[in-house]
CSV table of C-alpha atoms in Angstrom, one decimal:
chain,number,residue,atom,x,y,z
A,1,UNK,CA,-28.9,26.6,26.8
A,2,UNK,CA,-27.2,29.6,25.4
A,3,UNK,CA,-27.8,28.6,21.8
A,4,UNK,CA,-27.5,31.6,19.2
A,5,UNK,CA,-30.4,31.3,16.8
A,6,UNK,CA,-30.0,33.1,13.5
A,7,UNK,CA,-33.2,34.3,12.0
A,8,UNK,CA,-34.2,35.9,8.8
A,9,UNK,CA,-37.5,37.0,10.0
A,10,UNK,CA,-38.6,40.7,10.6
A,11,UNK,CA,-38.6,42.0,14.1
A,12,UNK,CA,-41.7,43.2,16.0
A,13,UNK,CA,-41.3,46.8,14.6
A,14,UNK,CA,-41.6,45.7,11.0
A,15,UNK,CA,-37.9,46.5,10.1
A,16,UNK,CA,-35.8,44.8,7.7
A,17,UNK,CA,-34.8,41.1,8.3
A,18,UNK,CA,-31.9,40.8,10.9
A,19,UNK,CA,-28.6,40.1,8.9
A,20,UNK,CA,-27.2,36.6,9.2
A,21,UNK,CA,-24.1,36.3,11.5
A,22,UNK,CA,-20.8,35.2,9.8
A,23,UNK,CA,-20.1,31.5,10.5
A,24,UNK,CA,-17.1,32.3,12.6
A,25,UNK,CA,-18.9,35.0,14.6
A,26,UNK,CA,-21.9,32.6,15.1
A,27,UNK,CA,-19.6,29.7,16.2
A,28,UNK,CA,-17.7,32.1,18.7
A,29,UNK,CA,-20.9,33.2,20.3
A,30,UNK,CA,-22.4,29.8,20.7
A,31,UNK,CA,-22.2,27.7,23.7
A,32,UNK,CA,-19.7,25.3,22.0
A,33,UNK,CA,-17.6,28.3,20.8
A,34,UNK,CA,-17.5,29.8,24.3
A,35,UNK,CA,-16.7,26.4,25.9
A,36,UNK,CA,-13.9,25.8,23.3
A,37,UNK,CA,-12.3,29.1,23.4
A,38,UNK,CA,-12.5,29.3,27.1
A,39,UNK,CA,-10.5,26.0,27.2
A,40,UNK,CA,-8.3,26.2,24.3
A,41,UNK,CA,-5.6,28.5,26.2
A,42,UNK,CA,-5.2,26.0,28.9
A,43,UNK,CA,-5.1,23.1,26.4
A,44,UNK,CA,-2.4,24.8,24.1
A,45,UNK,CA,-0.4,25.5,27.3
A,46,UNK,CA,-0.6,21.9,28.3
A,47,UNK,CA,0.4,20.5,24.9
A,48,UNK,CA,3.4,23.2,24.7
A,49,UNK,CA,4.4,21.9,28.2
A,50,UNK,CA,4.1,18.3,26.9
A,51,UNK,CA,6.3,19.0,23.8
A,52,UNK,CA,9.1,20.4,25.9
A,53,UNK,CA,9.2,17.3,28.3
A,54,UNK,CA,8.6,14.9,25.4
A,55,UNK,CA,11.5,16.4,23.4
A,56,UNK,CA,13.7,16.1,26.2
A,57,UNK,CA,12.8,12.6,27.1
A,58,UNK,CA,13.1,11.5,23.5
A,59,UNK,CA,16.6,13.0,23.3
A,60,UNK,CA,17.6,11.1,26.4
A,61,UNK,CA,16.2,7.8,25.3
A,62,UNK,CA,17.2,7.7,21.6
A,63,UNK,CA,15.4,6.2,18.7
A,64,UNK,CA,15.5,2.6,19.7
A,65,UNK,CA,14.2,2.9,23.1
A,66,UNK,CA,11.5,5.5,21.9
A,67,UNK,CA,10.6,2.7,19.4
A,68,UNK,CA,10.1,0.1,22.1
A,69,UNK,CA,8.2,2.4,24.5
A,70,UNK,CA,6.2,4.1,21.7
A,71,UNK,CA,5.1,0.8,20.4
A,72,UNK,CA,4.1,-0.6,23.8
A,73,UNK,CA,1.9,2.4,24.6
A,74,UNK,CA,0.3,2.3,21.0
A,75,UNK,CA,-0.6,-1.4,21.6
A,76,UNK,CA,-1.9,-0.5,25.1
A,77,UNK,CA,-4.1,2.3,23.7
A,78,UNK,CA,-5.5,-0.2,21.1
A,79,UNK,CA,-6.3,-2.7,23.8
A,80,UNK,CA,-7.9,0.1,25.9
A,81,UNK,CA,-10.4,0.5,23.0
A,82,UNK,CA,-11.0,-3.3,22.9
A,83,UNK,CA,-11.8,-3.3,26.7
A,84,UNK,CA,-13.6,0.1,26.8
A,85,UNK,CA,-16.9,-1.4,25.2
A,86,UNK,CA,-18.1,1.9,24.0
A,87,UNK,CA,-19.5,3.0,27.3
A,88,UNK,CA,-18.6,6.6,26.8
A,89,UNK,CA,-20.9,7.8,24.1
A,90,UNK,CA,-23.7,5.9,25.6
A,91,UNK,CA,-23.2,7.4,29.2
A,92,UNK,CA,-22.9,10.9,27.6
A,93,UNK,CA,-26.3,10.4,26.1
A,94,UNK,CA,-27.9,9.2,29.4
A,95,UNK,CA,-26.3,12.1,31.4
A,96,UNK,CA,-27.3,14.7,28.8
A,97,UNK,CA,-31.0,13.4,29.0
A,98,UNK,CA,-31.7,12.2,32.6
A,99,UNK,CA,-28.8,13.0,35.1
A,100,UNK,CA,-30.4,11.2,38.0
A,101,UNK,CA,-31.1,8.0,36.3
A,102,UNK,CA,-27.6,7.9,34.7
A,103,UNK,CA,-26.1,8.2,38.2
A,104,UNK,CA,-27.0,4.6,38.8
A,105,UNK,CA,-24.8,3.7,35.9
A,106,UNK,CA,-21.6,5.3,37.0
A,107,UNK,CA,-20.7,2.7,39.6
A,108,UNK,CA,-21.4,0.0,37.2
A,109,UNK,CA,-19.0,1.4,34.6
A,110,UNK,CA,-16.2,2.1,37.0
A,111,UNK,CA,-16.4,-1.2,38.7
A,112,UNK,CA,-16.5,-3.0,35.4
A,113,UNK,CA,-13.5,-1.1,34.0
A,114,UNK,CA,-11.6,-1.7,37.2
A,115,UNK,CA,-12.0,-5.3,36.7
A,116,UNK,CA,-11.0,-5.3,33.1
A,117,UNK,CA,-8.0,-3.0,33.8
A,118,UNK,CA,-6.4,-5.4,36.4
A,119,UNK,CA,-7.4,-8.5,34.5
A,120,UNK,CA,-6.0,-7.1,31.3
A,121,UNK,CA,-2.8,-5.9,33.0
A,122,UNK,CA,-2.2,-9.4,34.5
A,123,UNK,CA,-2.6,-11.1,31.1
A,124,UNK,CA,-0.3,-8.4,29.6
A,125,UNK,CA,2.4,-9.2,32.2
A,126,UNK,CA,2.0,-12.9,31.5
A,127,UNK,CA,2.4,-12.6,27.9
A,128,UNK,CA,5.6,-10.4,28.2
A,129,UNK,CA,7.1,-12.5,30.7
A,130,UNK,CA,6.8,-15.5,28.3
A,131,UNK,CA,7.9,-13.5,25.2
A,132,UNK,CA,11.3,-14.5,23.9
A,133,UNK,CA,12.8,-11.0,23.8
A,134,UNK,CA,16.0,-9.4,25.3
A,135,UNK,CA,15.7,-8.5,29.0
A,136,UNK,CA,16.0,-4.7,28.2
A,137,UNK,CA,13.2,-4.9,25.9
A,138,UNK,CA,11.1,-7.0,28.1
A,139,UNK,CA,11.5,-4.3,30.9
A,140,UNK,CA,10.0,-1.7,28.6
A,141,UNK,CA,6.9,-3.9,27.8
A,142,UNK,CA,6.4,-4.8,31.5
A,143,UNK,CA,6.0,-1.1,32.3
A,144,UNK,CA,3.4,-1.0,29.6
A,145,UNK,CA,1.0,-3.1,31.8
A,146,UNK,CA,0.1,-0.5,34.5
A,147,UNK,CA,0.1,2.1,31.8
A,148,UNK,CA,-2.6,0.0,30.1
A,149,UNK,CA,-4.6,-0.2,33.3
A,150,UNK,CA,-4.7,3.5,33.7
A,151,UNK,CA,-5.9,3.9,30.2
A,152,UNK,CA,-8.8,1.7,30.7
A,153,UNK,CA,-9.8,3.6,33.7
A,154,UNK,CA,-10.7,6.7,31.7
A,155,UNK,CA,-12.4,9.7,33.3
A,156,UNK,CA,-12.3,12.2,30.4
A,157,UNK,CA,-15.9,11.3,29.5
A,158,UNK,CA,-17.3,12.4,32.9
A,159,UNK,CA,-16.0,16.0,32.0
A,160,UNK,CA,-17.5,15.8,28.5
A,161,UNK,CA,-21.0,14.7,29.8
A,162,UNK,CA,-21.0,17.7,32.2
A,163,UNK,CA,-19.7,20.0,29.6
A,164,UNK,CA,-16.8,20.9,32.0
A,165,UNK,CA,-14.1,20.8,29.3
A,166,UNK,CA,-12.2,23.8,30.8
A,167,UNK,CA,-11.8,21.8,34.0
A,168,UNK,CA,-10.4,18.9,32.0
A,169,UNK,CA,-7.9,21.0,30.3
A,170,UNK,CA,-6.5,22.4,33.5
A,171,UNK,CA,-6.1,19.0,34.9
A,172,UNK,CA,-4.3,17.8,31.7
A,173,UNK,CA,-2.0,21.0,32.1
A,174,UNK,CA,-0.9,19.9,35.6
A,175,UNK,CA,-0.6,16.3,34.6
A,176,UNK,CA,1.7,17.1,31.7
A,177,UNK,CA,3.6,19.8,33.6
A,178,UNK,CA,4.3,17.3,36.4
A,179,UNK,CA,5.5,14.7,33.9
A,180,UNK,CA,7.7,17.1,32.0
A,181,UNK,CA,9.2,18.7,35.2
A,182,UNK,CA,10.0,15.4,36.6
A,183,UNK,CA,11.7,14.2,33.2
A,184,UNK,CA,13.8,17.4,33.2
A,185,UNK,CA,14.9,16.7,36.7
A,186,UNK,CA,15.5,13.1,36.6
A,187,UNK,CA,16.4,12.1,33.0
A,188,UNK,CA,19.8,12.3,31.4
A,189,UNK,CA,21.3,11.3,28.0
A,190,UNK,CA,21.5,7.4,27.7
A,191,UNK,CA,18.6,7.1,30.0
A,192,UNK,CA,17.4,3.4,30.6
A,193,UNK,CA,14.7,2.2,28.3
A,194,UNK,CA,11.3,2.3,29.9
A,195,UNK,CA,12.0,5.0,32.1
A,196,UNK,CA,9.4,7.2,30.5
A,197,UNK,CA,6.7,4.5,31.0
A,198,UNK,CA,7.7,4.2,34.6
A,199,UNK,CA,7.4,8.0,35.2
A,200,UNK,CA,3.9,7.9,33.6
A,201,UNK,CA,2.8,5.2,35.9
A,202,UNK,CA,3.9,7.1,39.0
A,203,UNK,CA,2.2,10.3,38.0
A,204,UNK,CA,-1.0,8.8,36.6
A,205,UNK,CA,-1.5,6.8,39.7
A,206,UNK,CA,-1.3,10.1,41.8
A,207,UNK,CA,-3.6,11.9,39.6
A,208,UNK,CA,-6.0,9.0,39.3
A,209,UNK,CA,-6.5,8.7,43.0
A,210,UNK,CA,-7.3,12.4,43.4
A,211,UNK,CA,-9.8,12.3,40.3
A,212,UNK,CA,-11.4,9.2,41.6
A,213,UNK,CA,-12.2,10.9,44.9
A,214,UNK,CA,-13.3,14.1,43.2
A,215,UNK,CA,-15.8,12.2,40.9
A,216,UNK,CA,-17.2,10.4,44.0
A,217,UNK,CA,-17.6,13.6,45.9
A,218,UNK,CA,-19.2,15.6,43.0
A,219,UNK,CA,-21.8,12.8,42.0
A,220,UNK,CA,-22.2,11.6,45.5
A,221,UNK,CA,-21.9,7.9,44.5
A,222,UNK,CA,-19.3,5.2,45.4
A,223,UNK,CA,-17.5,4.3,42.1
A,224,UNK,CA,-16.4,0.9,43.3
A,225,UNK,CA,-19.7,-0.9,43.9
A,226,UNK,CA,-19.7,-4.7,42.7
A,227,UNK,CA,-23.5,-4.9,43.5
A,228,UNK,CA,-24.1,-2.5,40.5
A,229,UNK,CA,-22.0,-4.4,38.2
A,230,UNK,CA,-25.2,-6.0,36.4
A,231,UNK,CA,-26.2,-2.4,35.3
A,232,UNK,CA,-23.1,-2.4,33.0
A,233,UNK,CA,-24.9,-4.8,30.6
A,234,UNK,CA,-27.4,-2.1,29.9
A,235,UNK,CA,-24.7,0.1,28.5
A,236,UNK,CA,-22.8,-2.8,27.0
A,237,UNK,CA,-25.8,-3.7,24.7
A,238,UNK,CA,-26.2,0.0,23.8
A,239,UNK,CA,-22.6,0.6,23.3
A,240,UNK,CA,-21.8,-2.2,20.9
A,241,UNK,CA,-21.6,-0.2,17.6
A,242,UNK,CA,-19.6,2.5,19.5
A,243,UNK,CA,-17.3,-0.1,20.7
A,244,UNK,CA,-16.7,-1.7,17.3
A,245,UNK,CA,-16.2,2.0,15.9
A,246,UNK,CA,-13.8,2.9,18.8
A,247,UNK,CA,-11.6,-0.1,18.0
A,248,UNK,CA,-11.5,0.2,14.2
A,249,UNK,CA,-11.2,4.0,14.1
A,250,UNK,CA,-8.3,3.9,16.7
A,251,UNK,CA,-6.6,1.0,14.8
A,252,UNK,CA,-6.9,3.0,11.7
A,253,UNK,CA,-5.2,6.0,13.3
A,254,UNK,CA,-2.4,4.1,15.0
A,255,UNK,CA,-1.9,1.1,12.7
A,256,UNK,CA,1.4,2.3,11.1
A,257,UNK,CA,3.4,2.9,14.2
A,258,UNK,CA,3.5,-0.9,15.4
A,259,UNK,CA,3.7,-2.1,11.8
A,260,UNK,CA,6.9,0.0,11.3
A,261,UNK,CA,8.3,-1.3,14.6
A,262,UNK,CA,7.6,-5.0,13.7
A,263,UNK,CA,8.5,-4.8,9.9
A,264,UNK,CA,11.4,-2.3,9.9
A,265,UNK,CA,12.8,-2.5,13.5
A,266,UNK,CA,13.0,-0.3,16.5
A,267,UNK,CA,15.3,2.4,15.0
A,268,UNK,CA,12.8,3.1,12.1
A,269,UNK,CA,9.8,2.7,14.5
A,270,UNK,CA,11.5,5.3,16.9
A,271,UNK,CA,12.0,7.8,14.1
A,272,UNK,CA,8.4,7.5,13.0
A,273,UNK,CA,7.2,7.5,16.6
A,274,UNK,CA,9.1,10.9,17.2
A,275,UNK,CA,7.2,12.5,14.5
A,276,UNK,CA,3.9,10.9,15.7
A,277,UNK,CA,4.6,12.3,19.1
A,278,UNK,CA,5.1,15.8,17.8
A,279,UNK,CA,1.8,16.0,16.2
A,280,UNK,CA,-0.1,14.8,19.3
A,281,UNK,CA,-0.8,18.3,20.5
A,282,UNK,CA,-2.6,19.2,17.3
A,283,UNK,CA,-4.5,15.8,17.5
A,284,UNK,CA,-5.3,16.5,21.1
A,285,UNK,CA,-6.8,19.8,20.2
A,286,UNK,CA,-8.9,18.3,17.5
A,287,UNK,CA,-10.2,15.5,19.7
A,288,UNK,CA,-11.0,18.0,22.4
A,289,UNK,CA,-13.0,20.0,20.0
A,290,UNK,CA,-14.9,16.9,19.1
A,291,UNK,CA,-15.5,15.9,22.6
A,292,UNK,CA,-16.8,19.3,23.5
A,293,UNK,CA,-18.9,19.4,20.3
A,294,UNK,CA,-20.8,16.1,20.8
A,295,UNK,CA,-23.3,17.2,23.5
A,296,UNK,CA,-24.0,20.4,21.4
A,297,UNK,CA,-24.6,18.2,18.4
A,298,UNK,CA,-27.4,16.4,20.2
A,299,UNK,CA,-29.1,19.7,21.2
A,300,UNK,CA,-28.5,21.1,17.6
A,301,UNK,CA,-30.2,18.0,16.2
A,302,UNK,CA,-33.2,18.5,18.4
A,303,UNK,CA,-33.6,22.4,18.1
A,304,UNK,CA,-32.9,23.0,14.4
A,305,UNK,CA,-32.0,20.0,12.2
A,306,UNK,CA,-31.2,22.0,9.1
A,307,UNK,CA,-29.0,24.4,10.9
A,308,UNK,CA,-27.3,21.5,12.7
A,309,UNK,CA,-26.6,20.0,9.2
A,310,UNK,CA,-25.1,23.2,7.9
A,311,UNK,CA,-22.9,23.6,11.1
A,312,UNK,CA,-21.5,20.0,10.6
A,313,UNK,CA,-20.5,20.7,7.0
A,314,UNK,CA,-19.0,24.2,7.7
A,315,UNK,CA,-16.9,23.0,10.6
A,316,UNK,CA,-15.7,20.0,8.6
A,317,UNK,CA,-14.7,22.2,5.7
A,318,UNK,CA,-12.9,24.5,8.1
A,319,UNK,CA,-10.8,21.8,9.7
A,320,UNK,CA,-9.8,20.4,6.3
A,321,UNK,CA,-8.7,23.8,4.9
A,322,UNK,CA,-6.9,24.7,8.0
A,323,UNK,CA,-4.8,21.6,7.7
A,324,UNK,CA,-3.5,22.5,4.2
A,325,UNK,CA,-2.7,26.0,5.4
A,326,UNK,CA,-0.8,24.7,8.4
A,327,UNK,CA,1.0,22.3,6.2
A,328,UNK,CA,2.2,25.0,3.8
A,329,UNK,CA,3.5,27.0,6.7
A,330,UNK,CA,5.2,24.2,8.6
A,331,UNK,CA,6.8,22.4,5.7
A,332,UNK,CA,9.7,25.0,4.9
A,333,UNK,CA,10.7,25.1,8.5
A,334,UNK,CA,10.3,21.4,9.5
A,335,UNK,CA,14.0,20.6,9.1
A,336,UNK,CA,15.5,23.2,11.4
A,337,UNK,CA,12.8,23.0,13.9
A,338,UNK,CA,12.9,19.4,14.2
A,339,UNK,CA,16.6,19.1,14.7
A,340,UNK,CA,16.2,21.9,17.3
A,341,UNK,CA,13.7,20.0,19.3
A,342,UNK,CA,14.9,16.3,19.0
A,343,UNK,CA,18.7,16.7,17.8
A,344,UNK,CA,20.7,15.3,15.0
A,345,UNK,CA,19.7,11.6,15.8
A,346,UNK,CA,16.2,12.1,14.7
A,347,UNK,CA,16.9,14.4,11.7
A,348,UNK,CA,15.7,11.7,9.2
A,349,UNK,CA,12.1,12.1,10.5
A,350,UNK,CA,11.9,15.9,9.8
A,351,UNK,CA,10.0,15.3,6.6
A,352,UNK,CA,7.6,12.9,8.2
A,353,UNK,CA,6.3,15.4,10.7
A,354,UNK,CA,4.4,18.0,8.5
A,355,UNK,CA,2.7,15.1,6.6
A,356,UNK,CA,1.5,13.5,9.8
A,357,UNK,CA,0.4,17.0,10.9
A,358,UNK,CA,-1.7,17.5,7.8
A,359,UNK,CA,-3.2,14.0,8.3
A,360,UNK,CA,-4.6,14.8,11.7
A,361,UNK,CA,-6.5,17.9,10.2
A,362,UNK,CA,-7.6,15.9,7.2
A,363,UNK,CA,-9.0,13.3,9.7
A,364,UNK,CA,-11.0,16.0,11.5
A,365,UNK,CA,-13.9,16.1,9.1
A,366,UNK,CA,-14.2,12.3,9.5
A,367,UNK,CA,-14.6,12.9,13.3
A,368,UNK,CA,-17.2,15.6,12.8
A,369,UNK,CA,-19.2,13.3,10.4
A,370,UNK,CA,-19.0,10.3,12.6
A,371,UNK,CA,-19.9,12.0,16.0
A,372,UNK,CA,-22.8,13.7,14.2
A,373,UNK,CA,-24.0,10.3,13.1
A,374,UNK,CA,-23.8,9.2,16.8
A,375,UNK,CA,-25.9,12.3,17.7
A,376,UNK,CA,-28.4,11.2,15.2
A,377,UNK,CA,-28.4,7.7,16.7
A,378,UNK,CA,-27.1,6.1,13.6
A,379,UNK,CA,-24.3,4.2,15.5
A,380,UNK,CA,-23.7,1.5,13.0
A,381,UNK,CA,-23.0,3.8,10.1
A,382,UNK,CA,-19.6,4.6,11.6
A,383,UNK,CA,-18.6,0.9,11.4
A,384,UNK,CA,-19.7,0.5,7.9
A,385,UNK,CA,-17.5,3.4,6.9
A,386,UNK,CA,-14.3,2.6,8.9
A,387,UNK,CA,-14.3,-1.2,8.7
A,388,UNK,CA,-13.7,-1.4,4.9
A,389,UNK,CA,-11.0,1.2,5.0
A,390,UNK,CA,-9.1,-0.5,7.8
A,391,UNK,CA,-9.1,-3.8,6.0
A,392,UNK,CA,-7.8,-2.1,2.8
A,393,UNK,CA,-5.1,-0.1,4.6
A,394,UNK,CA,-3.9,-2.9,6.6
A,395,UNK,CA,-3.2,-4.9,3.4
A,396,UNK,CA,-1.7,-1.8,1.7
A,397,UNK,CA,0.5,-1.0,4.6
A,398,UNK,CA,1.9,-4.7,5.0
A,399,UNK,CA,2.9,-4.5,1.4
A,400,UNK,CA,4.2,-1.1,1.1
A,401,UNK,CA,6.1,-0.4,4.4
A,402,UNK,CA,9.0,-2.5,3.5
A,403,UNK,CA,9.1,-0.9,0.1
A,404,UNK,CA,8.6,2.8,0.7
A,405,UNK,CA,10.4,5.5,2.5
A,406,UNK,CA,9.0,6.7,6.0
A,407,UNK,CA,7.6,9.9,4.5
A,408,UNK,CA,5.9,8.0,1.7
A,409,UNK,CA,4.4,5.8,4.5
A,410,UNK,CA,3.1,8.9,6.1
A,411,UNK,CA,1.4,10.1,2.9
A,412,UNK,CA,-0.4,6.7,2.8
A,413,UNK,CA,-2.1,7.7,6.0
A,414,UNK,CA,-3.1,11.0,4.5
A,415,UNK,CA,-4.7,9.2,1.4
A,416,UNK,CA,-6.6,6.8,3.7
A,417,UNK,CA,-8.1,9.8,5.7
A,418,UNK,CA,-9.1,11.4,2.4
A,419,UNK,CA,-10.8,8.4,1.1
A,420,UNK,CA,-12.4,8.0,4.4
A,421,UNK,CA,-13.7,11.6,4.1
A,422,UNK,CA,-15.7,10.4,0.9
A,423,UNK,CA,-17.3,7.6,2.8
A,424,UNK,CA,-18.3,9.5,6.0
A,425,UNK,CA,-19.3,12.6,4.2
A,426,UNK,CA,-21.5,10.6,1.8
A,427,UNK,CA,-23.1,8.7,4.8
A,428,UNK,CA,-23.8,11.9,6.6
A,429,UNK,CA,-25.3,13.4,3.6
A,430,UNK,CA,-27.7,10.4,3.1
A,431,UNK,CA,-28.5,10.1,6.6
A,432,UNK,CA,-29.6,13.8,6.9
A,433,UNK,CA,-31.0,14.6,3.7
A,434,UNK,CA,-34.7,14.1,4.9
A,435,UNK,CA,-33.9,16.6,7.8
A,436,UNK,CA,-32.9,19.4,5.4
A,437,UNK,CA,-36.0,18.6,3.2
A,438,UNK,CA,-38.5,18.7,6.2
A,439,UNK,CA,-37.2,21.8,7.6
A,440,UNK,CA,-36.0,23.6,4.4
């Protein structure tokens, strides 16, 4: 399947051994490398467009409104993981191994998630309506309900399973371009809180309908089919460890945003959220790489286990070192650039941005090790790594957030990712040491 095998054996003519390819050249010529580089331009364009629209929207809303809407969306993404039940990784496995039998599972998953999305949204609306908060804040949180529903109805894993990531990046480009263009046309300084969430609902609804029909046409199945609902329990049982992993790892990544909002107030939460938004393009590229790599990991593991282990370590080291290089480049310019993007109101968050950016790259090796463990069917290992860290950092953040400055709080997130590298790296090493010995 397009895999590049490096060999040191002599050729048929008895000549000298073929030289090893450099790791970067080997990666670029592999199927993963071609898939990633063929998509990264679209992905970068999508994120640049997103930054433009996001910066303008943030300026128009101000720190307080961004604090409200940002926290609402963070809670929505955490609840999405709770109601996602880890179906994606299990489905990618099934589609990678036997597409015909896996097609029976598609309607079950989409039907189940449709029910979860609307049930969860109704509960969200009821809770917010009974919550004793000012009307303007309630309006923001009410708009969070439909956004939560669209998050639950996730379709990215379908493109991952088919290794059609370039198509997904083009869709994301159109989605972000549409939201950015509409925000530039419709938003003005002093914009009403919650307007950003309302716009996301309208655009996501339009794109969701188109993609739903496209997936039905491509797979030739009806996605809404209550008669297939019972099949969802097959994936539910298989996906339990991935579900717990998704919940714990996502909370681990987003814990600080809602804690700052509730402990320090919406203004501080808005400042921190502005920096978190600005590093989202980098996070999206890393996540995109991991999504594209997972089907390849499964094949690497089957074809050449020793080479598979070597690749995981090299790519993890590459992401880690790249983070420190980028941090060194961004840090001296973060103040002027941040003020140019967001304006004077958000200047206090300029020193948070490069630290959170570093944290995303430090987190990348954790993603590599954990997804590799999933490829090796060691699903519970991820939970054992992330669970203790989540408990520890929750206690640490509850104590230190009211005491520390916001940049210092950001460094806490980097420290937790570094500690997690030790745990995930050690787990991956012990899980794969027998593979290296058998094929060494």
